[in-house]
Coordinates of C-alpha atoms and ligand atoms in Angstrom, one line a residue:
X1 CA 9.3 54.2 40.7
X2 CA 7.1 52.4 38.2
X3 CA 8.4 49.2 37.0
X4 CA 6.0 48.0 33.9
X5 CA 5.2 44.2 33.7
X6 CA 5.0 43.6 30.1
X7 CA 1.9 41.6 28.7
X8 CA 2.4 38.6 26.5
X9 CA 2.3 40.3 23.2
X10 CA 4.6 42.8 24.5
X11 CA 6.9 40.4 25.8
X12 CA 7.0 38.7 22.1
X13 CA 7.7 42.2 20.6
X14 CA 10.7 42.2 23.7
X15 CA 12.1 38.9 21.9
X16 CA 12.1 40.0 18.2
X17 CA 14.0 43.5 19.2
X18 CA 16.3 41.1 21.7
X19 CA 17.2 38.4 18.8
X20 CA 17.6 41.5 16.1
X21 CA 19.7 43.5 18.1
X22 CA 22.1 39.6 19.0
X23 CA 21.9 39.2 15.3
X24 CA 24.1 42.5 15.1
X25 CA 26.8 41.4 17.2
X26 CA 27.1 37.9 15.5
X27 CA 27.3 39.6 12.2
X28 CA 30.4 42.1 13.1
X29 CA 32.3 39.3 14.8
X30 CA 34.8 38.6 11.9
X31 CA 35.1 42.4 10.9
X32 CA 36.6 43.0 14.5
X33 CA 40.3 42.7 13.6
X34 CA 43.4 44.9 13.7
X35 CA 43.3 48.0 11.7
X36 CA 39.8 48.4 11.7
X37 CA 38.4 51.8 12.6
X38 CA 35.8 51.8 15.5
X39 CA 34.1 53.9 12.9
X40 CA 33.6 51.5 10.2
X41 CA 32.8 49.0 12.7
X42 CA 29.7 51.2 13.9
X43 CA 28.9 52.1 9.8
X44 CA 28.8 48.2 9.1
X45 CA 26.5 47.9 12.1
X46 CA 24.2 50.7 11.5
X47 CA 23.6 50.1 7.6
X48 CA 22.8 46.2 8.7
X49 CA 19.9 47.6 11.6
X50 CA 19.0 50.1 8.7
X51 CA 18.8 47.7 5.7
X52 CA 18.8 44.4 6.6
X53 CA 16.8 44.5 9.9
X54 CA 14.6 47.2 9.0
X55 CA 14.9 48.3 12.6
X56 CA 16.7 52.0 14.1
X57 CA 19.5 52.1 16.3
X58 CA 18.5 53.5 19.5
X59 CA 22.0 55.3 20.4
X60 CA 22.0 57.6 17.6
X61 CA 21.2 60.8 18.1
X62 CA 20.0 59.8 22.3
X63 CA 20.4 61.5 25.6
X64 CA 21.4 65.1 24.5
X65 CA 20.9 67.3 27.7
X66 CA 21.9 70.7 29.3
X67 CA 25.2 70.8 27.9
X68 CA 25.7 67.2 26.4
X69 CA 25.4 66.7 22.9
X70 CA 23.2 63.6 21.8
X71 CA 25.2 60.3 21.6
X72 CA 26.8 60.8 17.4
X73 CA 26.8 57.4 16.3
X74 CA 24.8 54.1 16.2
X75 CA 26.5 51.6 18.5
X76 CA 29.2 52.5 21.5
X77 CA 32.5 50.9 20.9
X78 CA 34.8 51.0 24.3
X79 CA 38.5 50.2 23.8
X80 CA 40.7 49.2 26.8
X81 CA 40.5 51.0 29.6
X82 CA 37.0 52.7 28.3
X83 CA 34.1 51.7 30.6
X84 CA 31.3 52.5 28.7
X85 CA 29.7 54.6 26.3
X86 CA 32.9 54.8 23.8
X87 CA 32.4 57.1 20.8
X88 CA 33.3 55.1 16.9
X89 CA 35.9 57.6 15.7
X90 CA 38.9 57.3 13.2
X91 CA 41.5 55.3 15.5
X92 CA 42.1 51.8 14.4
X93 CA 42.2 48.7 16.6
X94 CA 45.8 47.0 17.3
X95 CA 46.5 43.8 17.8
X96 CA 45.4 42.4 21.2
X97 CA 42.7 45.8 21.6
X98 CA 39.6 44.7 23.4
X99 CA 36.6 46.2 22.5
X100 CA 32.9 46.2 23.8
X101 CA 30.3 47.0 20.9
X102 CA 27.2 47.6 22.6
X103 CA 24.0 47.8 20.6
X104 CA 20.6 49.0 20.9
X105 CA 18.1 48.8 17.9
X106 CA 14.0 49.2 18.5
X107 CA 11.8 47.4 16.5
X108 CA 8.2 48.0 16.3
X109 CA 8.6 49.9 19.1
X110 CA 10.5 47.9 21.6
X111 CA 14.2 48.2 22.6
X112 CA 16.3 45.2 22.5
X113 CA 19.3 45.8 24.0
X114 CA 22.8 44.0 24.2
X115 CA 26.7 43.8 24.3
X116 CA 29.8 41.2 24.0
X117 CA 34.0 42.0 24.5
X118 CA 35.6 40.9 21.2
X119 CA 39.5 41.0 20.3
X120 CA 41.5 42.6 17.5
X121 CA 43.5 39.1 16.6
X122 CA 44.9 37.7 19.7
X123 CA 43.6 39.2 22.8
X124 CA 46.2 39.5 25.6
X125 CA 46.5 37.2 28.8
X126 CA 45.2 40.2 31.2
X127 CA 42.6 41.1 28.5
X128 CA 41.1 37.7 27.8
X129 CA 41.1 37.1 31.7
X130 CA 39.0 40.4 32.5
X131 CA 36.7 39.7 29.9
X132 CA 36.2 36.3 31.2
X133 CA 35.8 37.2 34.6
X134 CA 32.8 40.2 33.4
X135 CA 31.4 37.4 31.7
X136 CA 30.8 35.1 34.6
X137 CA 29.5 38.1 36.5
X138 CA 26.6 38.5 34.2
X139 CA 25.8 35.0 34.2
X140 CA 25.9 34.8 38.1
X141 CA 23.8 38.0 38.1
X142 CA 21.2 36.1 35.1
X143 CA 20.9 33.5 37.2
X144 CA 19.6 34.9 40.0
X145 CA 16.6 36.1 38.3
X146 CA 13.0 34.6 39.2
X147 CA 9.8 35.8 40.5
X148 CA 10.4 36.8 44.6
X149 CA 14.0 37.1 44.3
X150 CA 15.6 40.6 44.3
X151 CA 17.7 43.1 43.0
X152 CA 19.6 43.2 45.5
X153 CA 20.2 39.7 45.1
X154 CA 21.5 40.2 41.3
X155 CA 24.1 42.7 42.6
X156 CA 25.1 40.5 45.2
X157 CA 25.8 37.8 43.0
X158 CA 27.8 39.9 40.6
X159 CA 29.9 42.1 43.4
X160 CA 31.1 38.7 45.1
X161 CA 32.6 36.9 42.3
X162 CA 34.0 39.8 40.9
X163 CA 35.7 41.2 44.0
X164 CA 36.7 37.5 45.2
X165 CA 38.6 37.6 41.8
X166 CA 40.0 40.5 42.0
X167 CA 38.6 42.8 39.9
X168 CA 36.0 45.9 40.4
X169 CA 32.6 46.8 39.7
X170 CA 31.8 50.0 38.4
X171 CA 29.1 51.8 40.5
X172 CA 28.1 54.9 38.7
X173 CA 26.6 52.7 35.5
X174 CA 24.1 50.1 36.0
X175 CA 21.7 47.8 34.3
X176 CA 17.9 49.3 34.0
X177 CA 14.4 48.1 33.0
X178 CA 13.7 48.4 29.0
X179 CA 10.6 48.0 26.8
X180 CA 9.4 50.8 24.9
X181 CA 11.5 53.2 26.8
X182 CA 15.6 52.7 26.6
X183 CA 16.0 53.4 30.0
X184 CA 13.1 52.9 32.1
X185 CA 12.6 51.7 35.8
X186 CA 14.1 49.8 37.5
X187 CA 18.1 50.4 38.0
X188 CA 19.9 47.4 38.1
X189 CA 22.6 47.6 40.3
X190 CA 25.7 45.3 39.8
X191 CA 26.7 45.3 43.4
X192 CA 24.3 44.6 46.6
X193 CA 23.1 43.0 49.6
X194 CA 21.2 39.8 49.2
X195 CA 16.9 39.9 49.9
X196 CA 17.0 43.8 49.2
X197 CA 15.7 45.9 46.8
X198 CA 12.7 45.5 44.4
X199 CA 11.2 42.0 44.3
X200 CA 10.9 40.6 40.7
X201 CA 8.1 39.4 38.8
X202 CA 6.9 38.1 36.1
X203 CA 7.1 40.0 32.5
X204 CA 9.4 42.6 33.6
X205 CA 12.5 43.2 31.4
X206 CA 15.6 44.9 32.6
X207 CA 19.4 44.5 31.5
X208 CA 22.3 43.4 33.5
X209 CA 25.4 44.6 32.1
X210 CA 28.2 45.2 34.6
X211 CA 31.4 46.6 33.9
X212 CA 34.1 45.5 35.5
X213 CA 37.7 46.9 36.2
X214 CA 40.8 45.2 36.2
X215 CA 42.5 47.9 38.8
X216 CA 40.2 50.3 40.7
X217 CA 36.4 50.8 40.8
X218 CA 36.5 54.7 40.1
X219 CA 35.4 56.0 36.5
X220 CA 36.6 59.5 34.8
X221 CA 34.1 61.0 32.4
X222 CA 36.1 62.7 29.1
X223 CA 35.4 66.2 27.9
X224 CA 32.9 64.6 24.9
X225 CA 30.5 64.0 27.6
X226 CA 29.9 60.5 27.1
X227 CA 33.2 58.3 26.8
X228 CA 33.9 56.6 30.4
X229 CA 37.4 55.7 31.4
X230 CA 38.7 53.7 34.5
X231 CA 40.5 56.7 36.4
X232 CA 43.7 54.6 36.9
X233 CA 43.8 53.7 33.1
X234 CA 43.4 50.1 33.7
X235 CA 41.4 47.6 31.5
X236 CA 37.8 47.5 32.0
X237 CA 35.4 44.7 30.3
X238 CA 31.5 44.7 30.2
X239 CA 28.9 42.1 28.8
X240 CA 25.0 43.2 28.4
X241 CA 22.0 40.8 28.1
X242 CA 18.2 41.9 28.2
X243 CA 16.2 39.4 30.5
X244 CA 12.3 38.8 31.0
X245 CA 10.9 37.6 34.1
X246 CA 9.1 34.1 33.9
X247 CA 7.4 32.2 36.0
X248 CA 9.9 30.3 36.1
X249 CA 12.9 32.0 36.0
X250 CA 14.4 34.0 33.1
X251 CA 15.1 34.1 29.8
X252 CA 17.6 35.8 28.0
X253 CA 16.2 37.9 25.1
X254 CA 19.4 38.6 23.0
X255 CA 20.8 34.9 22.8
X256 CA 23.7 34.5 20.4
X257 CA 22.4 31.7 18.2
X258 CA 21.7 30.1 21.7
X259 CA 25.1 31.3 23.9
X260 CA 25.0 33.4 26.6
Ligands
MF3_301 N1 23.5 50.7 25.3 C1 23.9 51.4 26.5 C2 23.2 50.7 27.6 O1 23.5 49.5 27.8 C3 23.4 52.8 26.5 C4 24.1 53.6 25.4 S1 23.4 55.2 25.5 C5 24.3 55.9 24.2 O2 22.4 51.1 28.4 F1 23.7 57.0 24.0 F2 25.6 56.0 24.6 F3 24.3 55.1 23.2
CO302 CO1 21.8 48.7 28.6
CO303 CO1 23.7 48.5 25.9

């Protein structure tokens, strides 16, 4: 395993691709509504990385292998019960849908990499609660980030709220470092045992991202290849942030305008 440290200039290329690829999920916010198509969602988003950010969306056309196809489209949009990974196709959202649109873009080189839940008018009781509960899991997991601490401690942290809340964490996704590569070393586990694992330090950049299930843990992948469903059908909700390392602690590359 080689996990790169990224040098100061690197780590400012790290925070333009971070805030570009935030600036795509502030901008879709009020499109997200009943009877939108996942499709149009992912056109509005990929003609804004295209035109307006000058930047390429790093899901399009990534990951083909052995028998499965490259990823089709330019953000992943995962409805309900769809882990991760969900294809924009022709179905439009209903009222109270919950959707994860998870994007990528690259930007003179560098990956910026992040994803929020939003809600097709009013989100549902169950809906908004799952979604709140993956939320506090990634901030638990953020927070656990400084030089000497460990992965294992970021996993921890997430696996312990979420099961003392009731919900699951999916094991067969995980967060992973990021820079010029996508998906580079190290995986970032989002369940764990505190003090193991790698030992952070400063200027590495990884992603924590976990999903988490309402019912069971266990994941079913469809015949596409990429779409990931919770095997019992029950809601599943994820949240991604790209962090750096600092001396300090961490900071969170794709802010919101400043939220988390
Ligand atoms: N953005 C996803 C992640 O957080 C990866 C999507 S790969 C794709 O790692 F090909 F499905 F887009
Ligand atoms: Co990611
Ligand atoms: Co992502």
């Amino acid at each position: 395993m080689t996990v790169s440290i990224k040098t100061p200039e690197e780590q400012d290329k790290m925070r333009e691709a971070g805030r570009l690829a935030a600036s795509v999920l502030l901008m879709i916010e009020e499109h997200v509504k009943p009877g939108v198509t996942t499709d149009h969602l992912n056109s509005l988003c990929h003609d804004f990385i295209v035109n307006e950010l000058d930047a390429v969306p790093a899901p399009l056309g990534y990951g083909g292998a052995g028998s499965r196809p490259p990823f089709p489209k330019s953000v992943c949009t995962s409805v309900n019960h769809v882990v991760c990974h969900g294809i924009p196709g022709p179905k439009k959202l209903k009222k109270g849908d919950a959707v994860n649109i998870d994007v990528t873009v690259i930007k003179d080189g560098f990956h910026g990499d992040t994803s929020k839940m939003f809600f097709a008018g009013e989100p549902t009781i169950r809906g908004r609660r799952l979604a709140e509960l993956a939320h506090q899991a990634m901030v638990a997991g953020i927070e656990q980030v400084k030089p000497g601490a460990t992965l294992g401690d970021i996993g921890h942290a997430i696996q312990t709220l979420v099961e003392s809340n009731g919900g699951s964490v999916v094991r067969e996704y995980c967060g992973h470092g990021i820079g010029r590569v996508f998906h580079e070393d190290p995986q970032v586990l989002h369940y764990g045992r505190p003090g193991k694992g790698l030992a952070l330090q400063a200027g590495m950049t990884f992603t924590i991202e976990p999903m988490v299930n309402a019912g069971r843990r266990d994941v079913r992948l469809l015949p596409d290849e990429w779409t990931v469903v919770t095997k019992d059908h029950s809601l599943s909700a994820q949240w991604e942030h790209t962090i750096l390392v600092t001396n300090s602690g961490y900071e969170v590359l794709t802010l919101r305008n400043g939220e988390i």
